[in-house]
PDB file of C-alpha atoms in Angstrom:
ATOM      1  CA  UNK A 890     107.438 113.328 113.433  1.00 90.00           C
ATOM      2  CA  UNK A 891     104.099 113.081 111.686  1.00 92.00           C
ATOM      3  CA  UNK A 892     101.440 110.373 111.746  1.00 94.00           C
ATOM      4  CA  UNK A 893      99.887 109.727 108.345  1.00 94.00           C
ATOM      5  CA  UNK A 894      96.633 107.762 108.274  1.00 96.00           C
ATOM      6  CA  UNK A 895      95.013 106.421 105.110  1.00 94.00           C
ATOM      7  CA  UNK A 896      91.890 104.306 104.606  1.00 93.00           C
ATOM      8  CA  UNK A 897      91.797 102.458 101.309  1.00 91.00           C
ATOM      9  CA  UNK A 898      90.623  99.332  99.521  1.00 88.00           C
ATOM     10  CA  UNK A 899      92.160  96.112 100.778  1.00 90.00           C
ATOM     11  CA  UNK A 900      93.532  95.250  97.333  1.00 91.00           C
ATOM     12  CA  UNK A 901      95.620  98.455  97.255  1.00 92.00           C
ATOM     13  CA  UNK A 902      97.643  97.681 100.408  1.00 93.00           C
ATOM     14  CA  UNK A 903     100.407  95.827  98.537  1.00 93.00           C
ATOM     15  CA  UNK A 904     100.873  98.710  96.092  1.00 94.00           C
ATOM     16  CA  UNK A 905     101.115 101.211  98.960  1.00 93.00           C
ATOM     17  CA  UNK A 906     103.611  98.999 100.802  1.00 93.00           C
ATOM     18  CA  UNK A 907     105.847  98.812  97.718  1.00 93.00           C
ATOM     19  CA  UNK A 908     105.628 102.581  97.145  1.00 93.00           C
ATOM     20  CA  UNK A 909     106.517 103.317 100.783  1.00 92.00           C
ATOM     21  CA  UNK A 910     109.500 100.937 100.636  1.00 92.00           C
ATOM     22  CA  UNK A 911     110.758 102.734  97.516  1.00 93.00           C
ATOM     23  CA  UNK A 912     110.660 106.006  99.488  1.00 89.00           C
ATOM     24  CA  UNK A 913     112.716 104.486 102.314  1.00 89.00           C
ATOM     25  CA  UNK A 914     109.868 104.012 104.806  1.00 88.00           C
ATOM     26  CA  UNK A 915     110.410 100.668 106.471  1.00 84.00           C
ATOM     27  CA  UNK A 916     107.341 100.239 108.683  1.00 88.00           C
ATOM     28  CA  UNK A 917     103.594 100.709 108.707  1.00 91.00           C
ATOM     29  CA  UNK A 918     100.595  99.521 110.697  1.00 95.00           C
ATOM     30  CA  UNK A 919      97.650  97.951 108.866  1.00 95.00           C
ATOM     31  CA  UNK A 920      94.239  97.484 110.520  1.00 96.00           C
ATOM     32  CA  UNK A 921      90.881  96.300 109.262  1.00 95.00           C
ATOM     33  CA  UNK A 922      88.225  98.988 109.077  1.00 91.00           C
ATOM     34  CA  UNK A 923      84.684  99.120 107.750  1.00 86.00           C
ATOM     35  CA  UNK A 924      82.689 102.018 106.453  1.00 79.00           C
ATOM     36  CA  UNK A 925      81.171 103.605 103.410  1.00 75.00           C
ATOM     37  CA  UNK A 926      81.442 106.799 101.439  1.00 70.00           C
ATOM     38  CA  UNK A 927      80.300 107.243  97.881  1.00 71.00           C
ATOM     39  CA  UNK A 928      79.686 103.492  97.529  1.00 64.00           C
ATOM     40  CA  UNK A 929      76.823 103.503 100.077  1.00 68.00           C
ATOM     41  CA  UNK A 930      77.096  99.716 100.362  1.00 67.00           C
ATOM     42  CA  UNK A 931      75.360  97.238  98.101  1.00 71.00           C
ATOM     43  CA  UNK A 932      72.751  94.487  98.096  1.00 78.00           C
ATOM     44  CA  UNK A 933      73.405  90.771  97.727  1.00 77.00           C
ATOM     45  CA  UNK A 934      71.130  87.776  97.331  1.00 83.00           C
ATOM     46  CA  UNK A 935      71.907  84.754  99.508  1.00 84.00           C
ATOM     47  CA  UNK A 936      69.664  81.667  99.405  1.00 87.00           C
ATOM     48  CA  UNK A 937      66.814  83.669  97.952  1.00 85.00           C
ATOM     49  CA  UNK A 938      66.993  86.423 100.585  1.00 85.00           C
ATOM     50  CA  UNK A 939      68.157  89.923  99.701  1.00 83.00           C
ATOM     51  CA  UNK A 940      70.567  91.524 102.155  1.00 80.00           C
ATOM     52  CA  UNK A 941      71.868  95.069 102.243  1.00 79.00           C
ATOM     53  CA  UNK A 942      75.568  95.346 103.050  1.00 76.00           C
ATOM     54  CA  UNK A 943      75.936  98.856 104.495  1.00 77.00           C
ATOM     55  CA  UNK A 944      79.601  98.755 105.459  1.00 80.00           C
ATOM     56  CA  UNK A 945      82.421  97.796 103.123  1.00 82.00           C
ATOM     57  CA  UNK A 946      85.645  96.268 104.468  1.00 86.00           C
ATOM     58  CA  UNK A 947      88.631  98.583 104.074  1.00 90.00           C
ATOM     59  CA  UNK A 948      92.242  98.734 105.278  1.00 94.00           C
ATOM     60  CA  UNK A 949      93.503 101.500 107.555  1.00 96.00           C
ATOM     61  CA  UNK A 950      97.220 102.238 107.234  1.00 96.00           C
ATOM     62  CA  UNK A 951      99.209 104.322 109.706  1.00 96.00           C
ATOM     63  CA  UNK A 952     102.765 105.461 109.009  1.00 95.00           C
ATOM     64  CA  UNK A 953     105.028 107.581 111.212  1.00 92.00           C
ATOM     65  CA  UNK A 954     107.485 109.699 109.203  1.00 88.00           C
ATOM     66  CA  UNK A 955     109.992 112.496 109.791  1.00 86.00           C
ATOM     67  CA  UNK A 956     108.796 116.083 109.251  1.00 84.00           C
ATOM     68  CA  UNK A 957     111.025 116.631 106.235  1.00 73.00           C
TER      69      UNK A 957
END
């Protein structure tokens, strides 16, 4: 058995779920995660104030599969 962990954009979770189902994998665990990599966050203006958003919301997927 192997544990596969992937962290990806929240909008890609449905595509991954469909692809896993097509490969015969029936279960996965999805958790909310936050972090940054190449994006390095971004700035937003709210009510005239500028805020820096350092961490971006992501989805963490864990799947347990057979070795073969």
